[in-house]
Amino acid sequence: MADIAAADEQAKPSVPGRLTLEAWSQGFMVGALIIMCGITFANMRREVLLHKLILIELILAIPNGFFIFFDPPVWGWYLSSTVVPLIMSWTLHNVIAWMKSKPFLGRRGNLIYIGSVLLVQPYWILEIYANFAYFNSHDSHLFIRTRPFEAAFRDPWWIFTIINLFWNIKFRYELGFIEIVQVSPRFGILLLCMSLSVISIVVDILSVTPVVPIGVINPFWKFAFVFKCFTDSIILDDFKAALDKLSRHRMSQILPFSILGDAVSERGFVRGSQRERKRPRKHGGNLDAKSITEMDMISSGQAGTSIELSDVSGLCPLSPALVHHIEHKPPGGN
């Protein structure tokens, strides 16, 4: 019975239910990756290496989503050959996760993170051989033994990245998760995709063990991979830059005029007159017992000055803020 089950796993799915499930999951993965490629290409900055790596990660994984269309022996050859760029995409995802988490890690943490990613590459060489031998030869069952360990050599860095991000959100930035969703729905979707990817990883591990004996070909690793890629394309920059923008937005709600001054001086989002002059002006009459001297900002040729702020990153849905100068006149004045 075990030999029959192994032979069924090695051959192209013939049971209508399994064939439909695999075809649907491949279509889901390819469609999602193509959409993410378009979104990434439209929003990427071509001089930023991180953005280029995200686009390459998505492109490398697409070919593996078409092997269901072929019949043996092309089916096995195509499946195994496209596993090579797929594994490269998985490894590149860990590199991207490291680059996004790099500002939160010290020198030692960065070395351990990227060094451990490099140390597991011999396993992937073995996995490529085992995959090719399994689906193109009926004599090798090495892939059945190596497949359950696949997640252990692919996902620990991603799990660490998620935990590290949640920890920094909670303790370093002191941001609540509900507050993040309210301020930036995009960041809320990022956290949701991270959670769904972890759930899919757990189900994938169970599906290649006797706990949930679905088999080595199952859709759950595709779900996990798509959700991981979503986290890369939703926010292209590193996590610290995104959280800094959220933190500044929160502070702008607490101290709007203080942040307003900083934003104007740092970003230069000043609309209106480029040349302004100051002049002293005295108020008289019944306004006060003493003359009050004010410094009025008078725009050349305009009655007031307006300052408009916007969030160029699109991370925080800020409405434009206008600050108007109002000139006070003494009672009875013209």
Coordinates of C-alpha atoms in Angstrom, one line a residue:
M1 CA 0.0 0.0 0.0
A2 CA 2.9 2.4 0.8
D3 CA 4.4 1.7 -2.6
I4 CA 1.1 2.4 -4.3
A5 CA 0.7 5.7 -2.4
A6 CA 4.3 6.7 -3.3
A7 CA 3.7 5.9 -7.0
D8 CA 0.5 8.0 -6.9
E9 CA 2.5 10.9 -5.5
Q10 CA 5.2 10.6 -8.1
A11 CA 2.8 10.6 -11.0
K12 CA 0.8 13.5 -12.3
P13 CA -2.5 13.8 -10.3
S14 CA -5.2 11.8 -12.0
V15 CA -8.0 11.9 -9.4
P16 CA -10.3 14.8 -10.5
G17 CA -10.4 16.3 -7.0
R18 CA -6.6 16.4 -6.6
L19 CA -6.1 17.5 -10.2
T20 CA -8.6 20.4 -9.7
L21 CA -7.0 21.4 -6.4
E22 CA -3.5 21.5 -7.8
A23 CA -4.6 23.4 -10.9
W24 CA -6.5 25.9 -8.9
S25 CA -3.7 26.5 -6.5
Q26 CA -1.2 27.0 -9.3
G27 CA -3.5 29.5 -11.0
F28 CA -3.9 31.3 -7.7
M29 CA -0.2 31.5 -7.2
V30 CA 0.6 32.6 -10.7
G31 CA -2.2 35.2 -10.9
A32 CA -1.2 36.7 -7.5
L33 CA 2.4 36.9 -8.5
I34 CA 1.7 38.6 -11.8
I35 CA -0.5 41.2 -10.1
M36 CA 2.2 41.8 -7.5
C37 CA 4.8 42.2 -10.2
G38 CA 2.7 44.9 -11.8
I39 CA 2.1 46.7 -8.4
T40 CA 5.8 46.4 -7.5
F41 CA 7.0 47.7 -10.9
A42 CA 4.6 50.6 -10.8
N43 CA 5.7 51.7 -7.3
M44 CA 9.4 50.8 -7.2
R45 CA 12.2 53.3 -7.3
R46 CA 14.7 51.9 -9.8
E47 CA 17.7 53.1 -7.9
V48 CA 16.7 51.2 -4.8
L49 CA 18.2 47.7 -4.7
L50 CA 15.6 46.4 -2.3
H51 CA 12.8 47.2 -4.7
K52 CA 14.6 45.4 -7.6
L53 CA 15.1 42.3 -5.4
I54 CA 11.4 42.1 -4.6
L55 CA 10.6 42.2 -8.3
I56 CA 13.1 39.5 -9.1
E57 CA 11.7 37.4 -6.2
L58 CA 8.3 37.5 -7.8
I59 CA 9.5 36.7 -11.3
L60 CA 11.6 33.7 -10.3
A61 CA 8.6 31.9 -8.7
I62 CA 6.1 32.3 -11.6
P63 CA 7.4 29.4 -13.9
N64 CA 6.7 26.8 -11.3
G65 CA 2.9 27.4 -11.6
F66 CA 2.5 25.8 -15.0
F67 CA 3.7 22.2 -14.7
I68 CA 0.1 20.9 -14.3
F69 CA -0.5 21.6 -18.0
F70 CA 2.1 19.0 -19.1
D71 CA 1.9 15.2 -19.3
P72 CA 4.7 12.8 -18.4
P73 CA 7.6 12.8 -19.0
V74 CA 7.6 16.5 -19.7
W75 CA 5.6 17.0 -16.5
G76 CA 8.3 15.7 -14.2
W77 CA 11.1 17.5 -16.1
Y78 CA 9.3 20.8 -16.1
L79 CA 8.3 20.5 -12.4
S80 CA 11.8 19.7 -11.2
S81 CA 13.6 22.3 -13.4
T82 CA 11.3 25.1 -12.2
V83 CA 12.0 24.1 -8.6
V84 CA 15.5 25.7 -9.0
P85 CA 14.2 29.3 -9.6
L86 CA 11.5 28.7 -7.0
I87 CA 14.0 27.8 -4.3
M88 CA 16.1 30.8 -5.4
S89 CA 13.0 32.9 -4.8
W90 CA 12.5 31.4 -1.4
T91 CA 16.1 32.2 -0.4
L92 CA 15.8 35.7 -1.9
H93 CA 12.7 36.3 0.3
N94 CA 14.8 35.6 3.4
V95 CA 17.4 38.0 2.1
I96 CA 14.7 40.7 1.6
A97 CA 13.3 40.0 5.0
W98 CA 16.8 40.6 6.4
M99 CA 17.2 43.8 4.5
K100 CA 13.8 45.1 5.8
S101 CA 14.7 44.1 9.4
K102 CA 18.3 45.2 9.2
P103 CA 17.8 48.5 11.0
F104 CA 16.3 46.7 14.0
L105 CA 19.3 44.3 14.3
G106 CA 22.7 45.0 15.7
R107 CA 25.9 44.0 13.9
R108 CA 25.9 40.6 15.5
G109 CA 22.3 40.0 14.8
N110 CA 22.7 40.9 11.1
L111 CA 25.7 38.6 10.8
I112 CA 23.8 35.7 12.4
Y113 CA 20.7 36.3 10.3
I114 CA 22.3 36.4 6.9
G115 CA 25.1 33.9 7.8
S116 CA 22.5 31.3 8.8
V117 CA 20.6 31.8 5.5
L118 CA 23.8 31.0 3.6
L119 CA 24.6 28.0 5.8
V120 CA 21.4 26.1 4.9
Q121 CA 22.0 26.3 1.1
P122 CA 23.5 22.8 1.0
Y123 CA 20.1 21.4 2.0
W124 CA 18.5 23.1 -1.0
I125 CA 21.0 21.5 -3.3
L126 CA 20.0 18.1 -1.8
E127 CA 16.4 19.1 -2.1
I128 CA 16.7 19.9 -5.8
Y129 CA 18.4 16.5 -6.5
A130 CA 15.8 14.7 -4.4
N131 CA 12.9 16.4 -6.2
F132 CA 14.3 15.6 -9.6
A133 CA 15.0 12.0 -8.7
Y134 CA 11.6 11.5 -7.2
F135 CA 9.4 12.9 -10.0
N136 CA 11.6 11.5 -12.8
S137 CA 12.5 8.1 -11.5
H138 CA 10.4 5.5 -9.7
D139 CA 13.4 4.2 -7.7
S140 CA 14.2 7.2 -5.5
H141 CA 12.1 8.1 -2.4
L142 CA 14.6 10.5 -0.9
F143 CA 12.2 13.4 -1.5
I144 CA 9.6 11.9 0.9
R145 CA 12.2 12.0 3.6
T146 CA 13.5 15.5 2.9
R147 CA 10.2 17.2 2.2
P148 CA 9.0 17.3 5.9
F149 CA 12.1 19.3 6.8
E150 CA 11.6 21.9 4.0
A151 CA 9.9 24.4 6.2
A152 CA 12.6 24.1 8.9
F153 CA 15.2 25.3 6.3
R154 CA 12.9 27.9 4.7
D155 CA 10.8 29.7 7.3
P156 CA 12.6 30.2 10.6
W157 CA 14.0 33.6 9.4
W158 CA 10.5 34.7 8.3
I159 CA 9.0 33.7 11.7
F160 CA 11.8 35.6 13.5
T161 CA 11.1 38.6 11.2
I162 CA 7.5 38.6 12.1
I163 CA 8.2 38.3 15.9
N164 CA 10.8 41.0 15.7
L165 CA 8.5 43.4 13.9
F166 CA 5.6 42.8 16.3
W167 CA 8.0 43.3 19.3
N168 CA 9.3 46.6 17.9
I169 CA 5.7 47.8 17.1
K170 CA 4.6 47.1 20.7
F171 CA 7.6 48.1 22.8
R172 CA 9.9 50.4 20.7
Y173 CA 7.2 52.5 19.0
E174 CA 4.5 51.8 21.5
L175 CA 1.9 51.6 18.8
G176 CA -1.3 49.6 19.3
F177 CA -2.4 47.2 16.5
I178 CA -5.8 48.7 16.3
E179 CA -4.3 52.2 16.1
I180 CA -2.0 51.0 13.2
V181 CA -5.0 49.7 11.3
Q182 CA -6.9 53.0 11.8
V183 CA -3.9 55.2 10.8
S184 CA -2.6 53.0 8.0
P185 CA -4.9 50.2 6.5
R186 CA -2.0 49.2 4.3
F187 CA 0.2 48.3 7.3
G188 CA -2.8 46.5 8.8
I189 CA -3.0 44.4 5.6
L190 CA 0.7 43.7 6.0
L191 CA 0.2 42.3 9.5
L192 CA -2.7 40.2 8.3
C193 CA -0.7 38.7 5.5
M194 CA 2.0 37.8 7.9
S195 CA -0.4 36.0 10.2
L196 CA -2.0 34.1 7.3
S197 CA 1.4 33.1 6.0
V198 CA 2.3 31.5 9.4
I199 CA -1.0 29.6 9.5
S200 CA -0.4 28.3 6.0
I201 CA 3.1 27.2 7.0
V202 CA 1.8 25.2 9.9
V203 CA -0.8 23.5 7.7
D204 CA 1.8 22.8 5.1
I205 CA 4.0 21.1 7.7
L206 CA 1.1 19.0 8.9
S207 CA 0.1 18.0 5.3
V208 CA 3.4 16.3 4.6
T209 CA 3.3 14.3 7.9
P210 CA 0.9 11.5 9.0
V211 CA -1.1 14.2 10.9
V212 CA -2.9 15.5 7.7
P213 CA -1.7 13.1 5.0
I214 CA -2.4 15.2 1.9
G215 CA 1.0 14.5 0.3
V216 CA 4.1 16.3 -0.9
I217 CA 2.1 18.1 -3.6
N218 CA -0.3 20.4 -1.7
P219 CA -1.6 24.0 -2.1
F220 CA -0.6 25.3 1.4
W221 CA 3.0 26.1 0.7
K222 CA 1.7 28.2 -2.3
F223 CA -0.7 30.1 0.0
A224 CA 2.2 30.8 2.5
F225 CA 4.5 32.0 -0.3
V226 CA 1.8 34.3 -1.8
F227 CA 1.1 35.9 1.6
K228 CA 4.9 36.3 2.2
C229 CA 5.3 38.0 -1.2
F230 CA 2.3 40.3 -0.4
T231 CA 4.2 41.6 2.6
D232 CA 7.1 42.5 0.3
S233 CA 5.1 44.3 -2.3
I234 CA 2.6 46.1 0.0
I235 CA 5.4 48.1 1.6
L236 CA 8.5 48.1 -0.5
D237 CA 10.7 50.0 2.0
D238 CA 12.2 48.6 5.2
F239 CA 10.0 48.2 8.2
K240 CA 11.8 50.9 10.2
A241 CA 11.1 53.5 7.6
A242 CA 7.4 52.6 7.5
L243 CA 7.1 52.6 11.3
D244 CA 8.9 55.9 11.5
K245 CA 6.3 57.4 9.2
L246 CA 3.5 56.0 11.3
S247 CA 5.1 57.3 14.5
R248 CA 5.4 60.8 13.0
H249 CA 1.8 60.7 11.9
R250 CA 0.8 59.9 15.5
M251 CA 2.9 62.7 16.9
S252 CA 1.4 65.1 14.4
Q253 CA -2.0 64.4 15.8
I254 CA -0.7 65.0 19.4
L255 CA 1.5 68.1 18.6
P256 CA 0.3 69.3 15.2
F257 CA 2.0 72.7 15.1
S258 CA 5.3 71.3 16.4
I259 CA 5.3 68.6 13.8
L260 CA 4.1 71.1 11.2
G261 CA 7.2 73.2 11.8
D262 CA 9.5 70.2 11.5
A263 CA 7.8 69.0 8.4
V264 CA 8.1 72.4 6.7
S265 CA 11.7 72.8 7.5
E266 CA 12.7 69.2 6.6
R267 CA 10.6 68.4 3.6
G268 CA 10.0 71.9 2.2
F269 CA 6.3 71.3 1.5
V270 CA 5.6 75.0 1.5
R271 CA 3.0 76.4 -0.8
G272 CA 2.4 80.1 -1.3
S273 CA 4.8 83.0 -1.3
Q274 CA 8.5 82.2 -1.6
R275 CA 9.6 85.5 -0.3
E276 CA 8.2 86.8 3.0
R277 CA 9.1 89.8 5.1
K278 CA 8.5 90.7 8.6
R279 CA 7.5 94.1 10.0
P280 CA 6.5 95.3 13.5
R281 CA 3.0 96.5 13.8
K282 CA 1.3 98.2 16.7
H283 CA -2.3 97.9 17.8
G284 CA -4.1 100.8 19.5
G285 CA -7.6 101.8 20.5
N286 CA -9.5 99.7 22.9
L287 CA -7.7 96.4 22.2
D288 CA -5.5 96.7 25.2
A289 CA -4.1 99.3 27.6
K290 CA -0.7 98.9 26.2
S291 CA 0.3 98.7 22.6
I292 CA 0.9 95.1 21.5
T293 CA 3.6 94.5 19.0
E294 CA 3.2 91.6 16.7
M295 CA 5.3 90.1 13.9
D296 CA 3.0 89.6 11.0
M297 CA 4.0 87.4 8.1
I298 CA 2.9 89.3 5.1
S299 CA 3.1 87.6 1.7
S300 CA 4.1 89.8 -1.2
G301 CA 0.9 90.4 -3.2
Q302 CA -1.2 88.0 -1.1
A303 CA -3.5 88.5 1.9
G304 CA -2.4 85.3 3.7
T305 CA 0.0 82.5 3.7
S306 CA -1.1 78.8 3.3
I307 CA 1.0 75.7 4.0
E308 CA -0.1 72.4 2.6
L309 CA 1.2 69.0 3.9
S310 CA 0.9 65.7 2.3
D311 CA 2.3 62.2 2.9
V312 CA 4.3 61.3 -0.2
S313 CA 4.6 57.7 0.8
G314 CA 0.9 57.0 0.8
L315 CA 1.3 55.1 4.1
C316 CA -0.8 57.4 6.1
P317 CA -4.0 58.8 4.6
L318 CA -3.5 62.4 5.7
S319 CA -5.8 65.1 4.5
P320 CA -4.1 68.3 3.4
A321 CA -3.7 70.8 6.2
L322 CA -4.0 74.5 5.5
V323 CA -2.7 77.1 7.9
H324 CA -4.1 80.6 7.2
H325 CA -2.7 83.9 8.4
I326 CA -5.4 86.2 9.8
E327 CA -4.6 89.8 10.2
H328 CA -6.0 91.5 13.3
K329 CA -7.3 95.1 12.9
P330 CA -7.9 97.6 15.8
P331 CA -11.5 98.5 16.4
G332 CA -12.6 101.4 14.3
G333 CA -9.8 100.8 11.8
N334 CA -10.3 100.7 8.1

